Amino acid sequence: MGIEIIGIGSYLPEKILTNAELEKMVDTTDEWITTRTGIKERRIAKDTEATSDLAIHAAKRAIKKANISPEEIDAIIVATITPDMFFPSTACFVQKGLGAKNAAVFDIAAACSGFIYGTAIAKDMLKNGTYKTVLVIGAETLSRITDWQDRNTCVLLGDGAGAVILKKTDSDSDILSSYLGADGNAGDLLYIPGGGSRNPATHKTVDDRLHYMKMEGNKLFKIAVRAMADSAKKAIELAGITCDDVRLIIPHQANIRIVEAVGKQLGVPMEKVFLNIQKYGNTSAATTPIALEEAIYEGKVKKGDIVVLVAFGGGLTWGAAAIKL
Ligand code: COA
């Protein structure tokens, strides 16, 4: 018995924000953004769309592909750092929107690694046998925590959602391994200082723009390369396979230069590394499921192939999963 992705779906908001438009908002250029990050455009949610709305769109597509009814889902895990509210969890809004009335639901906050953390948790829930069908979603409206006056961060981020339905089946498919890691000591390299219990919202925290993401990109860059390469290697080793057995590496899309450096450290050519950063930028927890869905849709991977999802993010957190589709 293995764990199979029986349905996958993603949702990207319609509105496209190009580098040319960003040139009018902050002191930047299309040339700088393209050469330093690989990003050409990103998607921005409508004012009326919250994270759960994006998540519900993606989940509905995954449910349709899986050809199941929402009542069959017995757990929903939403990975997000941009929840609709402090509480209820975003997963509760998703449950309501889908009519998945038999599901236990919760959110996890592991930033850009959230989807990998979510699939690791879902895997154990399914292997234990208590749950039969688990919906895992990565969904973000990063545009809501982006300081649109800060050129260091605003050019990098975008909105989106990706969802998978995992089920124990008697096929060959399986989550062969999951590897997770973290380093809370470096949490101040990427965080939101205001609005939580440490610095509750006041006029001053808002005036000081403390509700927006702060990032030390340069320091993160080096850690990201090492953490992603190490995580991918560990997941491959835990699965008892080699890099040659992997059809496609699907890395978190924070910077094309990080992705290229990870590919180099793994010793795999760029043809074996999935890239869509040019279209969406960094969508945090939504990035890897969106990329997996695109890789399948574009025919880059098919049933029976092994893919390695690998991510890194705020916390700091990191992780990888080797999945036989
Ligand atoms: N447009 C133009 N110039 C910009 C700019 C922008 N959007 N953003 C930063 N710059 C400037 C900086 O101010 C700096 O100028 P200075 O030398 O006069 O001080 C210069 O470009 C170089 O900055 P630096 O931070 O060294 O650039 P970089 O090559 O490291 O690229 C990042 C910056 C953020 C793109 C890169 O460090 C990165 O991607 N880091 C990892 C981010 C990440 O992974 N985040 C999320 C983890 S999930």
mmCIF file of C-alpha atoms and ligand atoms in Angstrom:
data_model
loop_
_atom_site.group_PDB
_atom_site.id
_atom_site.type_symbol
_atom_site.label_atom_id
_atom_site.label_comp_id
_atom_site.label_asym_id
_atom_site.label_seq_id
_atom_site.Cartn_x
_atom_site.Cartn_y
_atom_site.Cartn_z
ATOM 1 C CA MET A 1 0.000 0.000 0.000
ATOM 2 C CA GLY A 2 1.388 3.395 -0.963
ATOM 3 C CA ILE A 3 0.248 6.978 -0.799
ATOM 4 C CA GLU A 4 -0.953 8.336 -4.119
ATOM 5 C CA ILE A 5 -1.671 11.860 -5.287
ATOM 6 C CA ILE A 6 -5.121 11.129 -6.702
ATOM 7 C CA GLY A 7 -5.827 14.768 -7.585
ATOM 8 C CA ILE A 8 -3.857 17.989 -7.933
ATOM 9 C CA GLY A 9 -4.972 21.539 -8.684
ATOM 10 C CA SER A 10 -3.692 25.077 -8.519
ATOM 11 C CA TYR A 11 -5.059 28.580 -8.723
ATOM 12 C CA LEU A 12 -3.294 31.763 -9.719
ATOM 13 C CA PRO A 13 -5.161 35.066 -9.454
ATOM 14 C CA GLU A 14 -5.843 36.707 -12.813
ATOM 15 C CA LYS A 15 -4.134 40.031 -12.139
ATOM 16 C CA ILE A 16 -0.543 40.102 -13.404
ATOM 17 C CA LEU A 17 1.943 42.605 -11.953
ATOM 18 C CA THR A 18 4.894 43.043 -14.316
ATOM 19 C CA ASN A 19 8.392 44.298 -13.624
ATOM 20 C CA ALA A 20 7.579 47.324 -15.794
ATOM 21 C CA GLU A 21 4.722 48.213 -13.447
ATOM 22 C CA LEU A 22 7.026 47.780 -10.418
ATOM 23 C CA GLU A 23 9.445 50.255 -12.006
ATOM 24 C CA LYS A 24 6.722 52.884 -11.479
ATOM 25 C CA MET A 25 6.218 51.897 -7.819
ATOM 26 C CA VAL A 26 9.782 51.636 -6.422
ATOM 27 C CA ASP A 27 13.328 52.472 -7.490
ATOM 28 C CA THR A 28 14.011 49.335 -9.534
ATOM 29 C CA THR A 29 14.370 48.129 -13.117
ATOM 30 C CA ASP A 30 13.165 45.148 -15.112
ATOM 31 C CA GLU A 31 16.832 44.462 -15.883
ATOM 32 C CA TRP A 32 17.787 44.307 -12.149
ATOM 33 C CA ILE A 33 14.863 42.086 -11.206
ATOM 34 C CA THR A 34 15.363 39.735 -14.172
ATOM 35 C CA THR A 35 19.111 39.297 -13.783
ATOM 36 C CA ARG A 36 19.189 39.164 -9.944
ATOM 37 C CA THR A 37 16.077 36.984 -9.441
ATOM 38 C CA GLY A 38 14.742 35.536 -12.740
ATOM 39 C CA ILE A 39 11.284 36.983 -12.067
ATOM 40 C CA LYS A 40 9.381 38.760 -14.881
ATOM 41 C CA GLU A 41 5.885 38.939 -13.375
ATOM 42 C CA ARG A 42 3.782 37.773 -10.437
ATOM 43 C CA ARG A 43 0.070 37.346 -9.657
ATOM 44 C CA ILE A 44 -1.858 39.531 -7.222
ATOM 45 C CA ALA A 45 -5.137 38.535 -5.558
ATOM 46 C CA LYS A 46 -8.198 40.796 -5.873
ATOM 47 C CA ASP A 47 -9.007 43.002 -2.858
ATOM 48 C CA THR A 48 -11.996 40.742 -2.224
ATOM 49 C CA GLU A 49 -9.915 37.524 -2.300
ATOM 50 C CA ALA A 50 -8.431 36.122 0.911
ATOM 51 C CA THR A 51 -6.057 33.151 1.196
ATOM 52 C CA SER A 52 -8.924 30.681 1.730
ATOM 53 C CA ASP A 53 -10.555 31.813 -1.530
ATOM 54 C CA LEU A 54 -7.411 30.931 -3.475
ATOM 55 C CA ALA A 55 -7.117 27.663 -1.528
ATOM 56 C CA ILE A 56 -10.732 26.712 -2.277
ATOM 57 C CA HIS A 57 -10.264 27.283 -6.032
ATOM 58 C CA ALA A 58 -7.154 25.068 -6.060
ATOM 59 C CA ALA A 59 -8.794 22.394 -3.883
ATOM 60 C CA LYS A 60 -11.926 22.258 -6.074
ATOM 61 C CA ARG A 61 -9.729 21.547 -9.096
ATOM 62 C CA ALA A 62 -7.866 18.799 -7.200
ATOM 63 C CA ILE A 63 -11.170 17.262 -6.029
ATOM 64 C CA LYS A 64 -12.492 17.276 -9.597
ATOM 65 C CA LYS A 65 -9.357 15.522 -10.894
ATOM 66 C CA ALA A 66 -9.568 12.980 -8.066
ATOM 67 C CA ASN A 67 -13.219 12.396 -8.926
ATOM 68 C CA ILE A 68 -14.259 12.237 -5.273
ATOM 69 C CA SER A 69 -16.887 14.076 -3.267
ATOM 70 C CA PRO A 70 -15.776 16.651 -0.653
ATOM 71 C CA GLU A 71 -17.431 14.478 2.043
ATOM 72 C CA GLU A 72 -14.787 11.803 1.411
ATOM 73 C CA ILE A 73 -11.990 14.083 2.627
ATOM 74 C CA ASP A 74 -11.270 13.285 6.259
ATOM 75 C CA ALA A 75 -8.501 15.836 6.930
ATOM 76 C CA ILE A 76 -7.537 19.232 5.503
ATOM 77 C CA ILE A 77 -4.111 20.752 6.155
ATOM 78 C CA VAL A 78 -3.501 24.319 4.984
ATOM 79 C CA ALA A 79 0.088 25.567 4.925
ATOM 80 C CA THR A 80 0.129 29.366 4.993
ATOM 81 C CA ILE A 81 1.770 32.390 6.602
ATOM 82 C CA THR A 82 -1.027 34.638 5.347
ATOM 83 C CA PRO A 83 -4.106 33.189 7.082
ATOM 84 C CA ASP A 84 -7.467 34.900 6.563
ATOM 85 C CA MET A 85 -7.534 35.674 10.308
ATOM 86 C CA PHE A 86 -5.651 34.683 13.484
ATOM 87 C CA PHE A 87 -8.537 32.287 14.009
ATOM 88 C CA PRO A 88 -10.535 30.382 12.869
ATOM 89 C CA SER A 89 -7.816 28.603 10.938
ATOM 90 C CA THR A 90 -7.816 29.098 7.166
ATOM 91 C CA ALA A 91 -8.502 25.350 6.935
ATOM 92 C CA CYS A 92 -11.889 25.983 8.628
ATOM 93 C CA PHE A 93 -12.835 28.463 5.892
ATOM 94 C CA VAL A 94 -11.683 25.963 3.282
ATOM 95 C CA GLN A 95 -13.749 23.183 4.871
ATOM 96 C CA LYS A 96 -16.824 25.410 4.749
ATOM 97 C CA GLY A 97 -16.162 26.489 1.150
ATOM 98 C CA LEU A 98 -15.757 22.899 -0.035
ATOM 99 C CA GLY A 99 -18.538 21.392 2.046
ATOM 100 C CA ALA A 100 -15.989 18.883 3.382
ATOM 101 C CA LYS A 101 -18.045 18.324 6.488
ATOM 102 C CA ASN A 102 -16.302 15.103 7.595
ATOM 103 C CA ALA A 103 -12.817 16.587 7.690
ATOM 104 C CA ALA A 104 -10.624 17.400 10.692
ATOM 105 C CA VAL A 105 -8.868 20.645 9.762
ATOM 106 C CA PHE A 106 -5.853 22.688 10.797
ATOM 107 C CA ASP A 107 -3.231 25.151 9.535
ATOM 108 C CA ILE A 108 0.529 24.881 9.742
ATOM 109 C CA ALA A 109 2.960 27.794 9.655
ATOM 110 C CA ALA A 110 6.291 26.699 8.225
ATOM 111 C CA ALA A 111 6.542 29.543 5.683
ATOM 112 C CA CYS A 112 7.887 28.503 2.265
ATOM 113 C CA SER A 113 8.522 24.942 3.510
ATOM 114 C CA GLY A 114 4.894 24.625 4.637
ATOM 115 C CA PHE A 115 3.696 22.351 1.843
ATOM 116 C CA ILE A 116 6.590 19.921 2.424
ATOM 117 C CA TYR A 117 5.827 19.934 6.170
ATOM 118 C CA GLY A 118 2.137 19.406 5.339
ATOM 119 C CA THR A 119 2.753 16.391 3.120
ATOM 120 C CA ALA A 120 5.043 14.849 5.783
ATOM 121 C CA ILE A 121 2.261 15.187 8.390
ATOM 122 C CA ALA A 122 -0.352 13.855 5.940
ATOM 123 C CA LYS A 123 1.870 10.900 5.114
ATOM 124 C CA ASP A 124 2.034 9.856 8.776
ATOM 125 C CA MET A 125 -1.713 10.396 9.243
ATOM 126 C CA LEU A 126 -2.387 8.109 6.283
ATOM 127 C CA LYS A 127 0.221 5.484 7.178
ATOM 128 C CA ASN A 128 -1.225 5.268 10.702
ATOM 129 C CA GLY A 129 -4.493 4.303 9.090
ATOM 130 C CA THR A 130 -6.656 6.763 11.017
ATOM 131 C CA TYR A 131 -7.212 8.937 7.952
ATOM 132 C CA LYS A 132 -7.957 7.715 4.441
ATOM 133 C CA THR A 133 -8.092 10.841 2.280
ATOM 134 C CA VAL A 134 -6.142 13.984 3.155
ATOM 135 C CA LEU A 135 -6.213 17.329 1.327
ATOM 136 C CA VAL A 136 -2.965 19.300 1.643
ATOM 137 C CA ILE A 137 -2.938 22.897 0.419
ATOM 138 C CA GLY A 138 -0.242 25.561 0.168
ATOM 139 C CA ALA A 139 -1.934 28.950 -0.211
ATOM 140 C CA GLU A 140 -0.709 32.513 0.160
ATOM 141 C CA THR A 141 -1.710 36.108 -0.391
ATOM 142 C CA LEU A 142 1.788 37.475 0.195
ATOM 143 C CA SER A 143 0.698 40.765 -1.422
ATOM 144 C CA ARG A 144 -1.050 41.509 1.905
ATOM 145 C CA ILE A 145 2.165 41.330 3.964
ATOM 146 C CA THR A 146 4.359 42.977 1.322
ATOM 147 C CA ASP A 147 5.690 46.488 1.873
ATOM 148 C CA TRP A 148 5.106 47.996 -1.559
ATOM 149 C CA GLN A 149 7.602 50.761 -0.689
ATOM 150 C CA ASP A 150 10.445 48.274 -0.034
ATOM 151 C CA ARG A 151 12.270 47.334 -3.240
ATOM 152 C CA ASN A 152 14.264 44.666 -1.367
ATOM 153 C CA THR A 153 11.180 42.478 -0.931
ATOM 154 C CA CYS A 154 8.263 43.668 -3.071
ATOM 155 C CA VAL A 155 9.789 42.554 -6.363
ATOM 156 C CA LEU A 156 10.114 38.972 -5.143
ATOM 157 C CA LEU A 157 6.641 37.947 -3.984
ATOM 158 C CA GLY A 158 3.323 36.829 -5.439
ATOM 159 C CA ASP A 159 -0.020 35.178 -4.615
ATOM 160 C CA GLY A 160 -1.313 31.686 -5.455
ATOM 161 C CA ALA A 161 -2.442 28.295 -4.198
ATOM 162 C CA GLY A 162 -1.794 24.626 -4.928
ATOM 163 C CA ALA A 163 -3.570 21.547 -3.559
ATOM 164 C CA VAL A 164 -3.135 17.776 -3.583
ATOM 165 C CA ILE A 165 -5.424 14.979 -2.487
ATOM 166 C CA LEU A 166 -3.475 12.130 -0.919
ATOM 167 C CA LYS A 167 -4.957 8.672 -0.493
ATOM 168 C CA LYS A 168 -3.683 5.257 0.494
ATOM 169 C CA THR A 169 -4.056 3.041 -2.553
ATOM 170 C CA ASP A 170 -2.649 -0.292 -3.708
ATOM 171 C CA SER A 171 -0.783 1.368 -6.605
ATOM 172 C CA ASP A 172 3.007 1.735 -6.817
ATOM 173 C CA SER A 173 2.786 5.435 -5.993
ATOM 174 C CA ASP A 174 4.179 6.591 -2.658
ATOM 175 C CA ILE A 175 5.742 9.382 -0.658
ATOM 176 C CA LEU A 176 9.054 7.556 -0.483
ATOM 177 C CA SER A 177 10.624 9.879 2.086
ATOM 178 C CA SER A 178 10.233 13.181 3.901
ATOM 179 C CA TYR A 179 13.015 15.134 5.510
ATOM 180 C CA LEU A 180 12.330 18.243 7.628
ATOM 181 C CA GLY A 181 14.633 20.695 9.403
ATOM 182 C CA ALA A 182 14.689 24.121 11.054
ATOM 183 C CA ASP A 183 16.899 26.717 12.745
ATOM 184 C CA GLY A 184 15.015 29.134 14.974
ATOM 185 C CA ASN A 185 18.255 31.001 15.728
ATOM 186 C CA ALA A 186 18.139 32.651 12.312
ATOM 187 C CA GLY A 187 14.446 33.583 12.481
ATOM 188 C CA ASP A 188 15.245 37.307 12.371
ATOM 189 C CA LEU A 189 16.457 37.051 8.757
ATOM 190 C CA LEU A 190 12.873 36.772 7.492
ATOM 191 C CA TYR A 191 9.891 37.751 9.621
ATOM 192 C CA ILE A 192 6.997 40.063 10.370
ATOM 193 C CA PRO A 193 7.699 41.932 13.617
ATOM 194 C CA GLY A 194 4.263 43.475 14.223
ATOM 195 C CA GLY A 195 0.700 42.372 14.771
ATOM 196 C CA GLY A 196 1.316 39.264 16.907
ATOM 197 C CA SER A 197 1.471 38.845 20.695
ATOM 198 C CA ARG A 198 5.070 40.216 20.815
ATOM 199 C CA ASN A 199 4.112 43.557 19.252
ATOM 200 C CA PRO A 200 0.312 43.751 19.146
ATOM 201 C CA ALA A 201 -1.178 46.126 16.596
ATOM 202 C CA THR A 202 -1.108 49.782 17.651
ATOM 203 C CA HIS A 203 -1.123 52.995 15.638
ATOM 204 C CA LYS A 204 2.645 53.085 16.146
ATOM 205 C CA THR A 205 3.291 49.539 14.852
ATOM 206 C CA VAL A 206 1.255 50.381 11.776
ATOM 207 C CA ASP A 207 2.986 53.751 11.270
ATOM 208 C CA ASP A 208 6.350 51.967 11.604
ATOM 209 C CA ARG A 209 5.262 49.456 8.907
ATOM 210 C CA LEU A 210 5.900 46.527 11.270
ATOM 211 C CA HIS A 211 3.098 44.435 9.733
ATOM 212 C CA TYR A 212 5.120 43.868 6.598
ATOM 213 C CA MET A 213 7.705 41.209 5.834
ATOM 214 C CA LYS A 214 11.334 42.102 6.659
ATOM 215 C CA MET A 215 14.136 40.219 4.985
ATOM 216 C CA GLU A 216 17.929 40.036 4.884
ATOM 217 C CA GLY A 217 18.121 38.573 1.403
ATOM 218 C CA ASN A 218 21.855 38.374 1.094
ATOM 219 C CA LYS A 219 22.353 36.276 4.261
ATOM 220 C CA LEU A 220 19.366 34.070 3.386
ATOM 221 C CA PHE A 221 20.747 33.339 -0.068
ATOM 222 C CA LYS A 222 23.709 31.301 1.137
ATOM 223 C CA ILE A 223 21.723 29.425 3.812
ATOM 224 C CA ALA A 224 18.975 28.653 1.278
ATOM 225 C CA VAL A 225 21.370 27.028 -1.180
ATOM 226 C CA ARG A 226 22.979 24.854 1.486
ATOM 227 C CA ALA A 227 19.715 23.903 3.232
ATOM 228 C CA MET A 228 17.904 23.023 -0.025
ATOM 229 C CA ALA A 229 20.797 20.996 -1.447
ATOM 230 C CA ASP A 230 21.272 19.120 1.866
ATOM 231 C CA SER A 231 17.527 18.478 2.245
ATOM 232 C CA ALA A 232 17.204 17.100 -1.281
ATOM 233 C CA LYS A 233 20.218 14.839 -0.732
ATOM 234 C CA LYS A 234 18.782 13.569 2.573
ATOM 235 C CA ALA A 235 15.340 12.867 1.057
ATOM 236 C CA ILE A 236 16.985 10.973 -1.819
ATOM 237 C CA GLU A 237 19.106 8.956 0.610
ATOM 238 C CA LEU A 238 16.144 8.205 2.915
ATOM 239 C CA ALA A 239 14.177 6.964 -0.104
ATOM 240 C CA GLY A 240 16.989 4.539 -0.908
ATOM 241 C CA ILE A 241 17.446 5.954 -4.420
ATOM 242 C CA THR A 242 20.038 8.079 -6.245
ATOM 243 C CA CYS A 243 19.785 11.363 -8.138
ATOM 244 C CA ASP A 244 19.712 9.342 -11.379
ATOM 245 C CA ASP A 245 16.379 7.793 -10.311
ATOM 246 C CA VAL A 246 14.822 11.264 -9.977
ATOM 247 C CA ARG A 247 13.015 12.538 -13.090
ATOM 248 C CA LEU A 248 12.598 16.113 -11.860
ATOM 249 C CA ILE A 249 13.714 18.261 -8.921
ATOM 250 C CA ILE A 250 10.926 20.697 -8.031
ATOM 251 C CA PRO A 251 12.520 23.388 -5.872
ATOM 252 C CA HIS A 252 11.014 26.338 -4.054
ATOM 253 C CA GLN A 253 11.168 29.347 -6.391
ATOM 254 C CA ALA A 254 12.714 32.222 -4.424
ATOM 255 C CA ASN A 255 15.495 33.174 -6.820
ATOM 256 C CA ILE A 256 16.670 31.590 -10.084
ATOM 257 C CA ARG A 257 20.263 31.890 -8.877
ATOM 258 C CA ILE A 258 19.425 29.871 -5.731
ATOM 259 C CA VAL A 259 17.743 27.199 -7.875
ATOM 260 C CA GLU A 260 20.733 27.024 -10.243
ATOM 261 C CA ALA A 261 23.170 26.763 -7.326
ATOM 262 C CA VAL A 262 21.100 23.948 -5.769
ATOM 263 C CA GLY A 263 21.057 22.091 -9.101
ATOM 264 C CA LYS A 264 24.834 22.462 -9.305
ATOM 265 C CA GLN A 265 25.360 21.144 -5.767
ATOM 266 C CA LEU A 266 23.166 18.150 -6.547
ATOM 267 C CA GLY A 267 25.074 17.585 -9.777
ATOM 268 C CA VAL A 268 21.919 17.593 -11.913
ATOM 269 C CA PRO A 269 21.541 19.514 -15.202
ATOM 270 C CA MET A 270 18.985 22.364 -15.308
ATOM 271 C CA GLU A 271 16.759 20.270 -17.647
ATOM 272 C CA LYS A 272 16.042 18.163 -14.570
ATOM 273 C CA VAL A 273 15.148 21.170 -12.405
ATOM 274 C CA PHE A 274 11.681 22.740 -12.713
ATOM 275 C CA LEU A 275 11.441 26.518 -13.077
ATOM 276 C CA ASN A 276 8.388 28.781 -13.216
ATOM 277 C CA ILE A 277 9.729 31.668 -11.126
ATOM 278 C CA GLN A 278 9.549 33.974 -14.161
ATOM 279 C CA LYS A 279 5.721 33.838 -14.079
ATOM 280 C CA TYR A 280 4.863 33.819 -10.381
ATOM 281 C CA GLY A 281 7.873 34.849 -8.258
ATOM 282 C CA ASN A 282 7.959 33.437 -4.730
ATOM 283 C CA THR A 283 4.507 32.312 -3.563
ATOM 284 C CA SER A 284 5.847 30.772 -0.317
ATOM 285 C CA ALA A 285 3.944 27.584 0.693
ATOM 286 C CA ALA A 286 2.018 27.598 -2.608
ATOM 287 C CA THR A 287 5.146 27.391 -4.742
ATOM 288 C CA THR A 288 5.929 23.659 -4.763
ATOM 289 C CA PRO A 289 2.360 22.362 -5.326
ATOM 290 C CA ILE A 290 1.811 24.924 -8.110
ATOM 291 C CA ALA A 291 5.099 23.830 -9.704
ATOM 292 C CA LEU A 292 4.246 20.123 -9.356
ATOM 293 C CA GLU A 293 0.865 20.689 -10.999
ATOM 294 C CA GLU A 294 2.500 22.571 -13.889
ATOM 295 C CA ALA A 295 5.195 19.918 -14.320
ATOM 296 C CA ILE A 296 2.485 17.241 -14.627
ATOM 297 C CA TYR A 297 0.303 19.417 -16.901
ATOM 298 C CA GLU A 298 3.266 20.184 -19.190
ATOM 299 C CA GLY A 299 4.083 16.459 -19.435
ATOM 300 C CA LYS A 300 7.496 16.890 -17.788
ATOM 301 C CA VAL A 301 6.574 14.108 -15.346
ATOM 302 C CA LYS A 302 4.041 11.293 -15.460
ATOM 303 C CA LYS A 303 2.720 8.410 -13.340
ATOM 304 C CA GLY A 304 5.533 6.252 -12.039
ATOM 305 C CA ASP A 305 8.180 9.012 -12.174
ATOM 306 C CA ILE A 306 10.021 10.067 -9.022
ATOM 307 C CA VAL A 307 10.117 13.793 -8.191
ATOM 308 C CA VAL A 308 11.866 15.547 -5.327
ATOM 309 C CA LEU A 309 10.138 18.582 -3.852
ATOM 310 C CA VAL A 310 12.482 20.788 -1.843
ATOM 311 C CA ALA A 311 11.941 24.100 -0.059
ATOM 312 C CA PHE A 312 13.385 26.620 2.338
ATOM 313 C CA GLY A 313 11.805 29.537 4.156
ATOM 314 C CA GLY A 314 11.230 31.758 7.159
ATOM 315 C CA GLY A 315 11.716 30.259 10.593
ATOM 316 C CA LEU A 316 14.104 29.221 9.295
ATOM 317 C CA THR A 317 12.598 25.997 8.007
ATOM 318 C CA TRP A 318 13.521 23.597 5.250
ATOM 319 C CA GLY A 319 12.604 20.182 3.937
ATOM 320 C CA ALA A 320 12.282 17.816 1.009
ATOM 321 C CA ALA A 321 10.115 14.927 -0.098
ATOM 322 C CA ALA A 322 10.817 12.192 -2.634
ATOM 323 C CA ILE A 323 7.519 11.245 -4.248
ATOM 324 C CA LYS A 324 6.791 8.440 -6.706
ATOM 325 C CA LEU A 325 3.854 9.769 -8.726
HETATM 326 N N1 COA B 1 16.036 46.972 -7.576
HETATM 327 C C1 COA B 1 17.248 47.535 -7.690
HETATM 328 N N2 COA B 1 18.215 47.421 -6.757
HETATM 329 C C2 COA B 1 17.941 46.672 -5.686
HETATM 330 C C3 COA B 1 16.708 46.040 -5.495
HETATM 331 C C4 COA B 1 15.738 46.218 -6.504
HETATM 332 N N3 COA B 1 14.518 45.646 -6.433
HETATM 333 N N4 COA B 1 16.739 45.344 -4.349
HETATM 334 C C5 COA B 1 17.948 45.535 -3.803
HETATM 335 N N5 COA B 1 18.683 46.355 -4.609
HETATM 336 C C6 COA B 1 20.026 46.821 -4.400
HETATM 337 C C7 COA B 1 20.443 46.827 -2.969
HETATM 338 O O1 COA B 1 19.963 47.976 -2.310
HETATM 339 C C8 COA B 1 21.946 46.826 -3.073
HETATM 340 O O2 COA B 1 22.382 48.133 -3.332
HETATM 341 P P1 COA B 1 23.703 48.722 -2.612
HETATM 342 O O3 COA B 1 24.812 47.822 -3.086
HETATM 343 O O4 COA B 1 23.760 50.100 -3.125
HETATM 344 O O5 COA B 1 23.426 48.587 -1.149
HETATM 345 C C9 COA B 1 22.194 45.990 -4.344
HETATM 346 O O6 COA B 1 20.945 45.958 -5.035
HETATM 347 C C10 COA B 1 22.659 44.574 -4.082
HETATM 348 O O7 COA B 1 21.885 44.058 -3.034
HETATM 349 P P2 COA B 1 22.057 42.579 -2.565
HETATM 350 O O8 COA B 1 21.102 42.323 -1.435
HETATM 351 O O9 COA B 1 23.489 42.269 -2.333
HETATM 352 O O10 COA B 1 21.571 41.813 -3.883
HETATM 353 P P3 COA B 1 21.521 40.297 -4.141
HETATM 354 O O11 COA B 1 22.267 39.977 -5.356
HETATM 355 O O12 COA B 1 21.827 39.494 -2.908
HETATM 356 O O13 COA B 1 19.991 40.075 -4.479
HETATM 357 C C11 COA B 1 18.032 39.226 -3.409
HETATM 358 C C12 COA B 1 19.003 40.375 -3.517
HETATM 359 C C13 COA B 1 17.028 39.538 -2.324
HETATM 360 C C14 COA B 1 17.332 39.090 -4.742
HETATM 361 C C15 COA B 1 18.809 37.922 -3.077
HETATM 362 O O14 COA B 1 19.692 38.149 -2.016
HETATM 363 C C16 COA B 1 17.909 36.785 -2.709
HETATM 364 O O15 COA B 1 17.141 36.292 -3.510
HETATM 365 N N6 COA B 1 18.037 36.296 -1.485
HETATM 366 C C17 COA B 1 17.266 35.169 -0.987
HETATM 367 C C18 COA B 1 15.879 35.598 -0.692
HETATM 368 C C19 COA B 1 15.057 34.483 -0.229
HETATM 369 O O16 COA B 1 15.346 33.349 -0.441
HETATM 370 N N7 COA B 1 13.966 34.866 0.421
HETATM 371 C C20 COA B 1 12.927 34.048 0.835
HETATM 372 C C21 COA B 1 13.277 32.737 1.330
HETATM 373 S S1 COA B 1 11.906 31.740 1.066
#
